[in-house]
Coordinates of C-alpha atoms in Angstrom, one line a residue:
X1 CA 1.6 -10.4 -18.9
X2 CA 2.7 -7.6 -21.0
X3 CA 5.7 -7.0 -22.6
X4 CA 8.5 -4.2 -22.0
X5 CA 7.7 -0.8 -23.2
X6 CA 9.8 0.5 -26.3
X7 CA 9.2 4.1 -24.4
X8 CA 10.5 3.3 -21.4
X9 CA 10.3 6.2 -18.6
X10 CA 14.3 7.7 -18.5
X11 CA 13.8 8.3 -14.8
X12 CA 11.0 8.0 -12.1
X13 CA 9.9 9.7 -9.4
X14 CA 8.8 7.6 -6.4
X15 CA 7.0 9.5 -3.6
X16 CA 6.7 7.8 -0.2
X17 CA 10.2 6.4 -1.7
X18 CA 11.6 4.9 2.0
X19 CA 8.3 3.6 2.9
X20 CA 7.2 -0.4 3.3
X21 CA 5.9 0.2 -1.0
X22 CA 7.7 3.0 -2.1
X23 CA 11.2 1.7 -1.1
X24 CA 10.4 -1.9 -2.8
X25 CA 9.0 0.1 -5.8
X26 CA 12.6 1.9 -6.1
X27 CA 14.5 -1.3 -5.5
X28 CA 13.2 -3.1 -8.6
X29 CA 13.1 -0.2 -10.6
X30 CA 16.9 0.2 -10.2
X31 CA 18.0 -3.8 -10.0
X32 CA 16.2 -3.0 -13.9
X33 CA 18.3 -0.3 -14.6
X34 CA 15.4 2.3 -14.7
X35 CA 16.8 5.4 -13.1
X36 CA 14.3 6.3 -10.0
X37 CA 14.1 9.3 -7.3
X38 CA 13.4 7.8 -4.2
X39 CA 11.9 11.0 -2.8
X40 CA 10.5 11.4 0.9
X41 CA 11.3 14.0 3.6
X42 CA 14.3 12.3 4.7
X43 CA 15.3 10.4 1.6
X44 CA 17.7 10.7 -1.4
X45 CA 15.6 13.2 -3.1
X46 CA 13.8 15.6 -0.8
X47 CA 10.1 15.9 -1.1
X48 CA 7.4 16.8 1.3
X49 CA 3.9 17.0 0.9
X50 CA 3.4 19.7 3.1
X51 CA 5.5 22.1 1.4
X52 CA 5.2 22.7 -2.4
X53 CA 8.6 24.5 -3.0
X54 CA 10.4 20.4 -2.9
X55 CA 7.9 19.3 -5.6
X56 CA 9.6 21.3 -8.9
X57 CA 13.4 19.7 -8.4
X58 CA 11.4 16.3 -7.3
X59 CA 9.7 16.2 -10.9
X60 CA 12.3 17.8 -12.9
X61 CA 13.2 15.4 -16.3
X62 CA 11.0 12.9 -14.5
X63 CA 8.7 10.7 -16.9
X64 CA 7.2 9.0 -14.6
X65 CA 5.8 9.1 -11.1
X66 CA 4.6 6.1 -8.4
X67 CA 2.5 8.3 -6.1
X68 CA 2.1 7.3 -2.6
X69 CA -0.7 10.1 -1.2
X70 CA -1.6 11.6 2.0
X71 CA -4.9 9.9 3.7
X72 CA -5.9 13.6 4.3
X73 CA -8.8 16.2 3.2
X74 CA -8.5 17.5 1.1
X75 CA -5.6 16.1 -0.7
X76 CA -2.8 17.8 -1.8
X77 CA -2.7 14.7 -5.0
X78 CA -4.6 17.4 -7.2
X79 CA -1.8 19.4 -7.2
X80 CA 0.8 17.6 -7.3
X81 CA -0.6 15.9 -10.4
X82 CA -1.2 19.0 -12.0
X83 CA 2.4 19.6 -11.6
X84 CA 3.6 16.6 -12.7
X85 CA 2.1 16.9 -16.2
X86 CA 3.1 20.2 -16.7
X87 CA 6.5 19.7 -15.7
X88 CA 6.7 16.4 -18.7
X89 CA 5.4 13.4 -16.8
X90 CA 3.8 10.7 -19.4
X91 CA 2.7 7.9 -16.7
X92 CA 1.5 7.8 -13.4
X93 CA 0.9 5.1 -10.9
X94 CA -1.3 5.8 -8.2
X95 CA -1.3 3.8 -4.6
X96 CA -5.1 3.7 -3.6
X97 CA -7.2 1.4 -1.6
X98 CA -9.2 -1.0 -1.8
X99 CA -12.8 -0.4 -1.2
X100 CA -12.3 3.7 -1.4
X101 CA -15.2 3.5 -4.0
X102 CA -17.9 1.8 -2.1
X103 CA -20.0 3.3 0.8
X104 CA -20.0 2.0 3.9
X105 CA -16.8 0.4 3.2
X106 CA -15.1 1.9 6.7
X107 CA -18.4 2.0 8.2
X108 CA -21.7 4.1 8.2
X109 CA -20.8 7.5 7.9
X110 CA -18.0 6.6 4.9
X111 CA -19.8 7.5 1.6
X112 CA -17.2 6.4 -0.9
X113 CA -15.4 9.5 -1.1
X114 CA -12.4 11.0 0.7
X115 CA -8.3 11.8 -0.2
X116 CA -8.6 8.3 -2.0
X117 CA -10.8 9.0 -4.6
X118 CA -9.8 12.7 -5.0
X119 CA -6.4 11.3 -5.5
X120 CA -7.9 8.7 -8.3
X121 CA -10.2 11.4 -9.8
X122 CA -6.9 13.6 -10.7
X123 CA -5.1 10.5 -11.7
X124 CA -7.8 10.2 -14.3
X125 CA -8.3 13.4 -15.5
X126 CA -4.9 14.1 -15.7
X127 CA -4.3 13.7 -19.2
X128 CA -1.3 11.2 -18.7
X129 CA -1.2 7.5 -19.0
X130 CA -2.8 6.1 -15.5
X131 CA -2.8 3.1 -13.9
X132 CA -4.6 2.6 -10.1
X133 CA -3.5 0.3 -7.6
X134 CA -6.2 -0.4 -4.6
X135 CA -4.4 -2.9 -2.3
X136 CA -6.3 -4.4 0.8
X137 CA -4.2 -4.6 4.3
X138 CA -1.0 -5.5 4.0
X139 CA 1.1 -8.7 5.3
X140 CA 3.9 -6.0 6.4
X141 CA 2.1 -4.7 8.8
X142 CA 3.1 -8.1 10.7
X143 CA 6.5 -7.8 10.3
X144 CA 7.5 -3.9 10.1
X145 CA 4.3 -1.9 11.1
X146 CA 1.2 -1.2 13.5
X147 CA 0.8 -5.0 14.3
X148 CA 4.9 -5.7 14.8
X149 CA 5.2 -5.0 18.5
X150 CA 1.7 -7.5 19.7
X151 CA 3.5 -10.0 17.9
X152 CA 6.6 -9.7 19.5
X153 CA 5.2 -9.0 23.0
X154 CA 3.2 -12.0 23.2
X155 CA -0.7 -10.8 22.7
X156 CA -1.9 -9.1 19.5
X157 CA -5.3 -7.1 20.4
X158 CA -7.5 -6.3 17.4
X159 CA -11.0 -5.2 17.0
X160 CA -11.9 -7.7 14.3
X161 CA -13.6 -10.4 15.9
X162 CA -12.9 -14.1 14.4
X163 CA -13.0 -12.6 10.4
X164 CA -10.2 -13.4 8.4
X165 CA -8.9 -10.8 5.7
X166 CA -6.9 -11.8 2.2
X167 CA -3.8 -10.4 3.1
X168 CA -1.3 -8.7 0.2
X169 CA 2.3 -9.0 0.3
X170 CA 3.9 -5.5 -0.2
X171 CA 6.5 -6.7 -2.7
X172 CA 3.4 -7.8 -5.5
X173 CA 2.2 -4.3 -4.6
X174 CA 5.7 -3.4 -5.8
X175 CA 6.0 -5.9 -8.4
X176 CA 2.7 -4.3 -10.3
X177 CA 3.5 -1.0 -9.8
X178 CA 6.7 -1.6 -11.8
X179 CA 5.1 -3.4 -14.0
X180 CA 2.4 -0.5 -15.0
X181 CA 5.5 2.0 -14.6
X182 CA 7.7 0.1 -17.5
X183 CA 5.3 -1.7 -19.2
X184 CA 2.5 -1.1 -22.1
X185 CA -0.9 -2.6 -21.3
X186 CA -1.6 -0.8 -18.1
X187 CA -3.1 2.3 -18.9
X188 CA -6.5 2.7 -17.5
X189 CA -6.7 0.3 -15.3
X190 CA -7.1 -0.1 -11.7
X191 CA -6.0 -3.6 -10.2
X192 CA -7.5 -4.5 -6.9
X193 CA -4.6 -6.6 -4.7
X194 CA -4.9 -8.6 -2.3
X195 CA -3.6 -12.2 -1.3
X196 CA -4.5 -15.5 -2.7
X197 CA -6.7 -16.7 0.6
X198 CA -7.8 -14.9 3.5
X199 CA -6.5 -15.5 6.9
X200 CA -8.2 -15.4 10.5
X201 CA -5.7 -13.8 13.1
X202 CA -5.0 -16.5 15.0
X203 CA -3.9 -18.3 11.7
X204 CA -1.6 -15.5 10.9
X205 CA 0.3 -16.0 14.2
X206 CA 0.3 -19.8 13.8
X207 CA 1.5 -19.3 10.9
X208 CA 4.8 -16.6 12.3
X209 CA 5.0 -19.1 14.8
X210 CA 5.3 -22.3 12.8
X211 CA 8.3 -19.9 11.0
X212 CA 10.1 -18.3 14.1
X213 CA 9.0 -20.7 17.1
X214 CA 7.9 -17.4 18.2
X215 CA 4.0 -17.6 20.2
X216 CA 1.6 -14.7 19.9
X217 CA -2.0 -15.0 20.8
X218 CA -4.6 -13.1 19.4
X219 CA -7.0 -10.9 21.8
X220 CA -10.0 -9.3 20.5
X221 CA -10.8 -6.0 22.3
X222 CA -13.4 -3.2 21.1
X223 CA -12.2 0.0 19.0
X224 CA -12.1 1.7 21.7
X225 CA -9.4 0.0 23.4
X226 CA -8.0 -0.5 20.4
X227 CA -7.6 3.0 19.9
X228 CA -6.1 3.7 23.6
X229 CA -4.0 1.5 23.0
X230 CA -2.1 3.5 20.0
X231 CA -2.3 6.5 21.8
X232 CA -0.4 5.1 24.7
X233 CA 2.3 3.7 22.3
X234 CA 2.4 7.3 21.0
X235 CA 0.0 7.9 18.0
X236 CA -1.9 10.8 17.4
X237 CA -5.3 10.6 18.2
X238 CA -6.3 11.5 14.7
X239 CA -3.7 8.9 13.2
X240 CA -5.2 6.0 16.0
X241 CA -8.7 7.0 14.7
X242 CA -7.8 6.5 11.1
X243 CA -6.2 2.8 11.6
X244 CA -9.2 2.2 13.7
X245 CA -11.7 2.7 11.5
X246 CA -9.5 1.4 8.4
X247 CA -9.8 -2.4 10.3
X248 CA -13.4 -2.5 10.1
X249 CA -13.5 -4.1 6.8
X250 CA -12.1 -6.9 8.7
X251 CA -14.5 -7.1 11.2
X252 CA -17.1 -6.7 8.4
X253 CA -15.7 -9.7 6.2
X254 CA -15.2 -7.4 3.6
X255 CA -11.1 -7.7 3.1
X256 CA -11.6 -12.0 3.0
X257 CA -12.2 -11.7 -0.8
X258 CA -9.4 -12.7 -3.2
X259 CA -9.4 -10.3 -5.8
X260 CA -7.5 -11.1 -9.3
X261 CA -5.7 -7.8 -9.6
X262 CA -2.1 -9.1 -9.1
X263 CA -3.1 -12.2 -11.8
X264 CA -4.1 -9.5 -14.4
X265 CA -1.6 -7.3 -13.8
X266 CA 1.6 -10.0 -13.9
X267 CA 0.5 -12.8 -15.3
X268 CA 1.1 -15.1 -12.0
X269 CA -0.7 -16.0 -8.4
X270 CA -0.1 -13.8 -5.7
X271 CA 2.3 -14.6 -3.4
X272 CA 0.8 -16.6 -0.1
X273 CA 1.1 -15.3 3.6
X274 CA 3.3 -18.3 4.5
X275 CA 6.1 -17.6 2.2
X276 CA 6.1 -13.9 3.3
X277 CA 6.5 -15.1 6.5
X278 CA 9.8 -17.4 5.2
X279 CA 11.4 -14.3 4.1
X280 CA 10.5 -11.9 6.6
X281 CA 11.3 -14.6 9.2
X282 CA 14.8 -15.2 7.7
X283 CA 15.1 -11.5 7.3
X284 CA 15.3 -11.1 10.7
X285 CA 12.1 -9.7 11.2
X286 CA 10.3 -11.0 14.6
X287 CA 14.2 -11.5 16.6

């Protein structure tokens, strides 16, 4: 674990500020007294990646900036890096993915490349202090995402078959990216998160169940299904296709290895599924 910067950033941005990182990210940065811009199309400080005109008064006196991007091609990340740096920022933090880098990751026709790694490239060519976060699936996504309403309506259909995946609570996510925000000994690197064992589905809803009484069963359909499925809930096709493809790691096995990015990064274990579920539970969550 390292210790507190003497050049502490005097304000940071936080893009993607009210979302399930971005919002955690601008939580602790403020309970630390760090000022912060939680900055979204709808939040405190208005910023939208689709239109370039928010992005001067967004950066403006910022030092710092935790960048959530857009999973599209090509990536607006470039630019908004560019602009960053030139406007004063010292230190970014970059919200990647894990396995962006390797082909084949999201199946055949994935080469390792995409908005994730022309996001990282600019991050790293940028000429400020960097540091790359490449979290694996989320345990939100349980509790205030895609998988919420299959396990509050009884039956949670997947295309994953009987692999189990490693899990990363959203608030260690948050915890590192404050840390490499604040903190010296962060530069250059890029911390792979994910939790400390990997869960098959039907363990994950023992596990909500065993917190909240509440029964889910897990149903495994095919992709295509899966995708129909999100579409009738309301999804954009292109938006169903994307979380389609982003669960085959799953299926493959891949996302069941416990990286040691959170360890390196803070010093501590991550934390486990089953006390994310405590909180979330107590939080009201599944009710």
């Amino acid at each position: 674990m390292t210790q507190k910067d003497e050049k502490a950033p005097v304000e940071v941005l936080v893009t993607g500020g009210t979302g399930k990182t971005g919002r955690r990210v601008v939580a602790r940065l403020r309970e630390q007294g760090v000022r912060t811009r939680a900055a979204s199309r709808s939040g405190e400080t208005r910023f939208d990646w689709a239109d370039p005109n928010t992005w001067k008064a967004a950066l403006e006196g910022v030092t710092a900036a935790y960048i959530v991007p857009l999973d599209t091609s090509p990536s607006p990340t470039p630019a908004l890096v560019e602009r960053a740096v030139a406007s004063g920022v010292e230190r970014l933090v970059l919200l990647s993915a894990r396995g962006v880098d390797v082909p084949g990751y999201f199946g055949d026709a994935y080469e390792g490349e995409g908005p994730h790694m022309e996001s990282e490239a600019a991050v790293r060519a940028s000429g400020a202090d960097w540091t790359i976060l490449r979290p694996g699936w989320f345990a939100q996504n349980f509790s205030e995402g895609v998988f919420l309403d299959g396990v509050t309506g009884g039956e949670l259909a997947l295309p994953v078959g009987d692999r189990a995946a490693a899990f990363v609570d959203a608030d260690d996510i948050a915890a590192v990216a404050v840390a490499a925000l604040t903190e010296d000994g962060h530069t250059g690197e890029v911390y792979e998160l994910s939790g400390p064992r990997a869960l098959g589905l039907a363990e994950v809803l023992d596990e909500i169940t065993r917190a909240t009484g509440r029964r889910a069963s897990y149903v495994e359909v095919d992709d295509a299904a899966f995708r129909a499925g999100l579409v009738a809930q309301g999804m954009p096709e292109a938006e169903a296709a994307l979380w389609t493809d982003a669960l085959l790691p799953i299926r493959t096995g891949r996302e069941a290895k416990v990286s040691d990015g959170v360890r390196r990064a803070l010093g501590r274990a991550p934390r486990d599924f089953a006390d994310f579920v405590r909180d979330a539970a107590a939080e009201g969550a599944w009710r």
